[in-house]
Coordinates of C-alpha atoms in Angstrom, one line a residue:
M1 CA -3.2 -3.0 -21.4
L2 CA -1.8 0.0 -19.4
S3 CA -4.4 2.5 -18.0
I4 CA -2.7 5.9 -17.4
V5 CA -4.4 8.2 -15.1
L6 CA -3.9 11.9 -15.5
P7 CA -5.7 14.5 -13.2
V8 CA -6.6 17.7 -14.8
Y9 CA -7.2 21.0 -13.4
N10 CA -7.0 23.9 -15.9
E11 CA -4.6 22.4 -18.2
E12 CA -6.6 22.8 -21.5
N13 CA -3.3 23.5 -23.4
N14 CA -1.5 20.6 -22.0
I15 CA -4.1 17.6 -22.6
E16 CA -3.3 16.8 -26.2
R17 CA 0.4 17.6 -25.7
A18 CA 0.3 14.9 -23.0
Y19 CA -1.6 12.5 -25.3
Q20 CA 0.8 13.0 -28.2
A21 CA 4.0 12.7 -25.8
I22 CA 2.7 9.4 -24.3
R23 CA 1.6 7.9 -27.8
D24 CA 5.0 8.6 -29.2
V25 CA 6.7 6.8 -26.5
L26 CA 4.3 3.7 -26.0
C27 CA 3.3 3.1 -29.6
P28 CA 7.0 2.3 -30.8
E29 CA 7.2 -0.4 -27.8
K30 CA 3.7 -1.9 -29.0
I31 CA 2.1 -1.1 -25.6
E32 CA -1.5 -1.1 -25.8
F33 CA -2.9 1.7 -23.4
E34 CA -5.8 3.9 -22.4
L35 CA -5.7 7.4 -21.1
I36 CA -8.2 8.3 -18.4
F37 CA -8.5 12.3 -18.0
I38 CA -10.1 13.6 -14.8
D39 CA -11.2 17.0 -15.2
D40 CA -11.1 18.2 -11.3
G41 CA -13.6 21.1 -11.9
S42 CA -11.4 23.1 -14.2
K43 CA -12.5 26.7 -14.8
D44 CA -11.1 26.8 -18.4
H45 CA -12.2 24.4 -21.4
S46 CA -10.3 21.5 -20.1
F47 CA -13.2 19.0 -20.5
D48 CA -14.1 20.4 -23.9
V49 CA -10.6 19.4 -25.2
I50 CA -10.9 16.2 -23.6
R51 CA -14.0 15.4 -25.3
T52 CA -12.9 16.6 -28.5
L53 CA -9.9 14.3 -28.2
A54 CA -11.9 11.2 -27.4
E55 CA -13.9 12.0 -30.5
K56 CA -11.1 12.3 -32.9
V57 CA -8.4 9.9 -31.8
E58 CA -8.7 6.6 -33.4
D59 CA -5.4 4.9 -32.1
A60 CA -6.0 5.0 -28.3
N61 CA -8.7 4.4 -26.0
I62 CA -9.6 7.9 -24.0
V63 CA -11.8 8.2 -21.1
G64 CA -12.9 11.6 -19.7
L65 CA -14.5 12.2 -16.5
S66 CA -15.7 15.5 -15.4
F67 CA -16.3 16.4 -11.7
S68 CA -19.2 18.5 -10.6
R69 CA -16.6 20.8 -8.7
N70 CA -13.2 20.7 -7.6
F71 CA -12.6 17.9 -5.1
G72 CA -8.9 17.8 -5.2
K73 CA -6.0 15.7 -6.9
E74 CA -6.2 12.7 -4.5
A75 CA -10.0 12.3 -5.2
A76 CA -9.3 12.7 -9.0
I77 CA -6.5 9.9 -8.9
F78 CA -8.8 7.6 -6.8
S79 CA -11.6 8.2 -9.4
G80 CA -9.4 7.5 -12.2
L81 CA -8.2 4.4 -10.7
S82 CA -11.8 3.1 -10.2
Y83 CA -12.5 3.6 -13.8
A84 CA -9.2 2.1 -15.1
G85 CA -9.6 -1.1 -16.9
G86 CA -5.9 -2.1 -17.5
D87 CA -4.0 -5.0 -16.2
V88 CA -1.5 -2.4 -14.9
C89 CA -2.4 1.3 -14.1
A90 CA 0.0 4.4 -13.9
V91 CA -0.6 7.8 -12.4
M92 CA 1.3 10.9 -13.8
D93 CA 0.8 14.5 -14.1
C94 CA -0.9 16.0 -17.3
D95 CA 1.3 19.1 -17.5
L96 CA 4.2 16.6 -18.4
Q97 CA 6.5 17.4 -15.3
H98 CA 6.5 13.6 -15.1
P99 CA 8.5 12.4 -18.2
P100 CA 6.4 9.9 -20.2
E101 CA 9.6 8.0 -21.4
I102 CA 10.0 6.7 -17.8
L103 CA 6.8 4.7 -18.5
V104 CA 8.6 2.2 -20.7
P105 CA 11.2 1.1 -18.0
M106 CA 8.3 1.1 -15.3
Y107 CA 6.3 -1.2 -17.6
H108 CA 9.1 -3.6 -18.1
L109 CA 9.7 -3.6 -14.5
W110 CA 6.0 -4.7 -14.1
E111 CA 6.5 -7.6 -16.8
K112 CA 9.2 -8.9 -14.6
G113 CA 6.9 -9.2 -11.7
F114 CA 7.2 -6.2 -9.6
E115 CA 3.6 -4.9 -8.5
I116 CA 4.4 -1.2 -7.4
I117 CA 7.0 0.9 -9.4
E118 CA 7.8 4.2 -7.7
G119 CA 8.9 7.2 -9.6
V120 CA 11.3 9.0 -7.4
K121 CA 12.7 12.3 -8.1
R122 CA 16.5 12.5 -8.9
S123 CA 16.2 16.2 -9.1
R124 CA 13.1 18.3 -8.2
G125 CA 13.5 20.8 -11.2
K126 CA 13.2 24.6 -10.8
E127 CA 11.6 25.5 -7.4
N128 CA 11.6 28.9 -5.5
L129 CA 13.4 28.7 -2.2
F130 CA 10.0 29.1 -0.3
Y131 CA 8.6 25.9 -2.0
K132 CA 11.8 23.9 -1.6
G133 CA 12.1 24.7 2.0
F134 CA 8.4 24.0 2.7
A135 CA 8.6 20.7 0.9
K136 CA 11.8 19.6 2.7
L137 CA 10.1 20.3 5.9
F138 CA 6.8 18.6 5.0
Y139 CA 8.6 15.5 3.9
K140 CA 10.9 15.3 6.7
L141 CA 7.9 15.5 9.2
I142 CA 6.0 12.8 7.4
S143 CA 9.0 10.4 6.8
K144 CA 9.7 10.7 10.6
S145 CA 6.1 10.2 11.6
T146 CA 5.4 7.2 9.2
G147 CA 8.7 5.6 8.8
I148 CA 8.6 5.8 5.1
E149 CA 11.1 8.0 3.3
M150 CA 9.1 10.4 1.3
Y151 CA 11.3 13.4 0.1
R152 CA 12.0 12.0 -3.2
S153 CA 8.4 10.5 -3.5
S154 CA 5.9 11.4 -6.1
D155 CA 2.5 10.7 -7.3
F156 CA 4.3 9.2 -10.5
K157 CA 3.6 5.5 -9.9
M158 CA 2.7 2.2 -11.8
L159 CA 0.4 -0.2 -10.1
D160 CA -0.5 -3.9 -10.8
R161 CA -4.1 -4.6 -10.9
K162 CA -4.3 -6.4 -7.7
V163 CA -2.7 -3.3 -5.9
V164 CA -5.3 -1.1 -7.7
D165 CA -8.1 -3.2 -6.7
E166 CA -7.0 -3.2 -3.0
Y167 CA -6.4 0.6 -3.1
I168 CA -10.0 1.3 -4.3
K169 CA -11.4 -0.8 -1.6
L170 CA -10.1 1.6 1.1
Q171 CA -13.2 3.1 2.9
E172 CA -11.3 6.2 4.1
R173 CA -12.4 9.6 2.6
N174 CA -9.3 11.5 3.4
I175 CA -6.6 9.6 1.4
F176 CA -2.9 10.4 0.7
F177 CA -2.1 8.4 -2.5
R178 CA 1.6 9.3 -2.4
A179 CA 2.3 7.2 1.0
L180 CA -0.8 4.7 0.8
S181 CA 0.6 3.0 -2.1
S182 CA 3.6 2.3 0.1
W183 CA 1.6 1.2 3.0
L184 CA -0.3 -1.5 0.7
G185 CA 2.8 -3.3 0.6
Y186 CA 3.5 -5.7 -2.4
K187 CA 6.6 -6.2 -4.3
S188 CA 8.0 -2.9 -5.3
A189 CA 10.8 -1.3 -7.4
M190 CA 12.0 2.3 -8.0
V191 CA 12.6 4.4 -11.2
E192 CA 14.6 7.7 -10.9
F193 CA 13.5 10.6 -13.0
D194 CA 14.1 14.4 -13.3
V195 CA 11.1 16.8 -12.9
Q196 CA 10.7 18.6 -16.1
E197 CA 9.5 22.2 -16.9
R198 CA 5.7 22.6 -17.4
C199 CA 4.7 22.5 -21.2
S200 CA 2.3 25.1 -20.5
G201 CA 0.8 27.4 -17.8
E202 CA 1.7 27.9 -14.3
T203 CA 1.5 25.7 -11.3
K204 CA -2.0 25.4 -9.5
W205 CA -0.5 25.0 -6.1
S206 CA -0.8 28.3 -4.1
V207 CA 1.0 28.9 -0.6
K208 CA -2.5 28.3 0.9
S209 CA -3.3 25.1 -1.1
L210 CA 0.2 23.7 -0.2
V211 CA -0.4 24.3 3.5
K212 CA -3.7 22.7 3.4
Y213 CA -2.5 19.8 1.5
A214 CA 0.4 19.3 4.0
I215 CA -1.8 19.4 6.9
G216 CA -4.4 17.2 5.5
S217 CA -2.1 14.6 4.2
I218 CA -0.3 14.4 7.5
T219 CA -3.3 14.3 9.6
S220 CA -5.0 11.6 7.3
F221 CA -1.9 9.3 7.4
T222 CA -0.5 9.6 11.0
T223 CA -1.5 10.7 14.5
A224 CA 2.1 12.1 15.1
P225 CA 0.6 15.6 15.7
M226 CA -1.4 14.0 18.6
Q227 CA 1.7 12.4 20.1
L228 CA 3.4 15.8 19.6
I229 CA 0.9 17.1 22.2
T230 CA 2.0 14.5 24.8
A231 CA 5.4 15.2 24.3
M232 CA 5.0 19.0 24.9
G233 CA 3.0 18.1 28.0
V234 CA 5.9 16.0 29.4
I235 CA 8.6 18.6 28.5
F236 CA 6.4 21.6 30.2
F237 CA 5.8 19.3 33.3
V238 CA 9.5 18.8 33.8
F239 CA 9.9 22.4 33.3
A240 CA 7.3 23.1 35.9
V241 CA 8.8 20.7 38.3
V242 CA 12.1 22.2 38.2
L243 CA 10.7 25.9 38.4
G244 CA 8.8 24.7 41.4
M245 CA 11.4 23.3 43.2
Q246 CA 13.6 26.4 42.7
S247 CA 10.7 28.5 43.9
F248 CA 10.3 26.2 47.2
V249 CA 13.8 26.5 48.0
K250 CA 13.7 30.2 47.6
W251 CA 10.8 30.2 49.9
A252 CA 12.3 27.9 52.5
N253 CA 15.5 30.3 52.6
G254 CA 13.3 33.4 53.1
N255 CA 13.8 34.7 49.5
A256 CA 10.3 34.9 47.7
S257 CA 10.2 34.8 44.0
E258 CA 10.6 38.4 42.9
G259 CA 8.0 40.0 40.5
F260 CA 5.4 38.8 38.1
T261 CA 7.5 38.6 34.8
T262 CA 7.9 35.0 35.4
V263 CA 4.2 34.2 36.4
I264 CA 3.2 36.2 33.2
L265 CA 5.6 34.3 30.9
L266 CA 4.2 30.9 32.4
L267 CA 0.8 31.9 31.8
L268 CA 1.6 32.9 28.1
I269 CA 3.5 29.9 27.3
T270 CA 0.8 27.4 29.0
G271 CA -1.9 29.4 27.2
S272 CA -0.5 29.0 23.9
I273 CA 0.4 25.3 24.3
I274 CA -3.1 24.6 25.5
M275 CA -4.6 26.7 22.4
V276 CA -2.4 24.7 20.0
S277 CA -3.0 21.5 21.4
L278 CA -6.8 22.1 21.2
G279 CA -6.4 23.1 17.6
I280 CA -4.6 20.0 16.8
I281 CA -7.3 17.9 18.8
G282 CA -10.3 19.8 17.0
Y283 CA -8.7 19.3 13.6
Y284 CA -8.6 15.4 14.3
I285 CA -12.2 15.6 15.3
A286 CA -13.2 17.6 12.3
R287 CA -11.5 14.6 10.3
I288 CA -13.5 12.1 12.2
Y289 CA -16.7 14.1 11.6
E290 CA -16.0 14.2 7.8
E291 CA -15.4 10.2 7.8
I292 CA -18.5 9.7 9.6
K293 CA -20.7 11.7 7.3
G294 CA -19.6 9.1 4.6
R295 CA -20.0 11.5 1.7
P296 CA -18.5 10.4 -1.7
R297 CA -15.0 11.6 -2.2
S298 CA -16.1 13.0 -5.6
I299 CA -19.1 13.5 -7.9
V300 CA -18.7 12.7 -11.6
K301 CA -21.2 14.4 -13.6
E302 CA -20.2 13.4 -17.1
V303 CA -18.1 10.6 -18.6
V304 CA -16.9 10.6 -22.3
R305 CA -15.2 7.6 -24.1
S306 CA -13.8 7.3 -27.5
D307 CA -15.8 5.4 -30.2
K308 CA -13.4 2.3 -30.1
M309 CA -14.4 1.7 -26.3
D310 CA -17.3 -0.4 -25.2
L311 CA -20.0 1.8 -23.9

């Protein structure tokens, strides 16, 4: 059976459309499937729609999870995979920007023995210049720091049961599904897709949430920002040695350095570097603090299942 995990946040108009689109693709292929909707603290009636869908649908297994509040997409994906009971599991967006028809070639690749099937973006769809530039910078940074090409990557993936079992064993609280699935290894393949337009509504990603997600993802998966501090320290040390030698030569020749402009600039530069460095170190310490507390990634307050499923 194929389990399909669909994180939901204020998607009340897309839930039933997602079910219909997936059903229309998988049923002709005789692929048995279940849909796992995770309501990530939606402020609309998303979970009511999920409950109604689970009650009325007779030709598919529907599972609905409702979080007690918004815990984020990563937590929703992890929770959905934890509840999935299929031999193979797929993760995709509920707004249908990940085309359901790609599930079929993914499934056939799994049947051929591939354990991780990555959905990679052939085109990114319509994005404003800021979002496109920010995404390019983010993926360039994380690709350089991890050695994994991330620019065309997405959360649209299909994982074998053994891969899912290993993923949900991970103890870390701050997770980055898009990269960790590659880190796990296993036999993998790629399927290209074109990002589609949203069926309804607008993206839930604001500039603030994008920046927060980017910083959280980078710091949860790599220590590159910490290494950047060392690099900045070495560069500034070389600069200081050169400037010191220049000042010494001038002093030896009887020409003292003139004015305070250079001193003030040096103080501003060193002060800025120190503050940025402390900020980066502080962020990693905060991450360590969050991990030590050991709080759950999410809290599921309610679970609904279709009648045809065993309770």
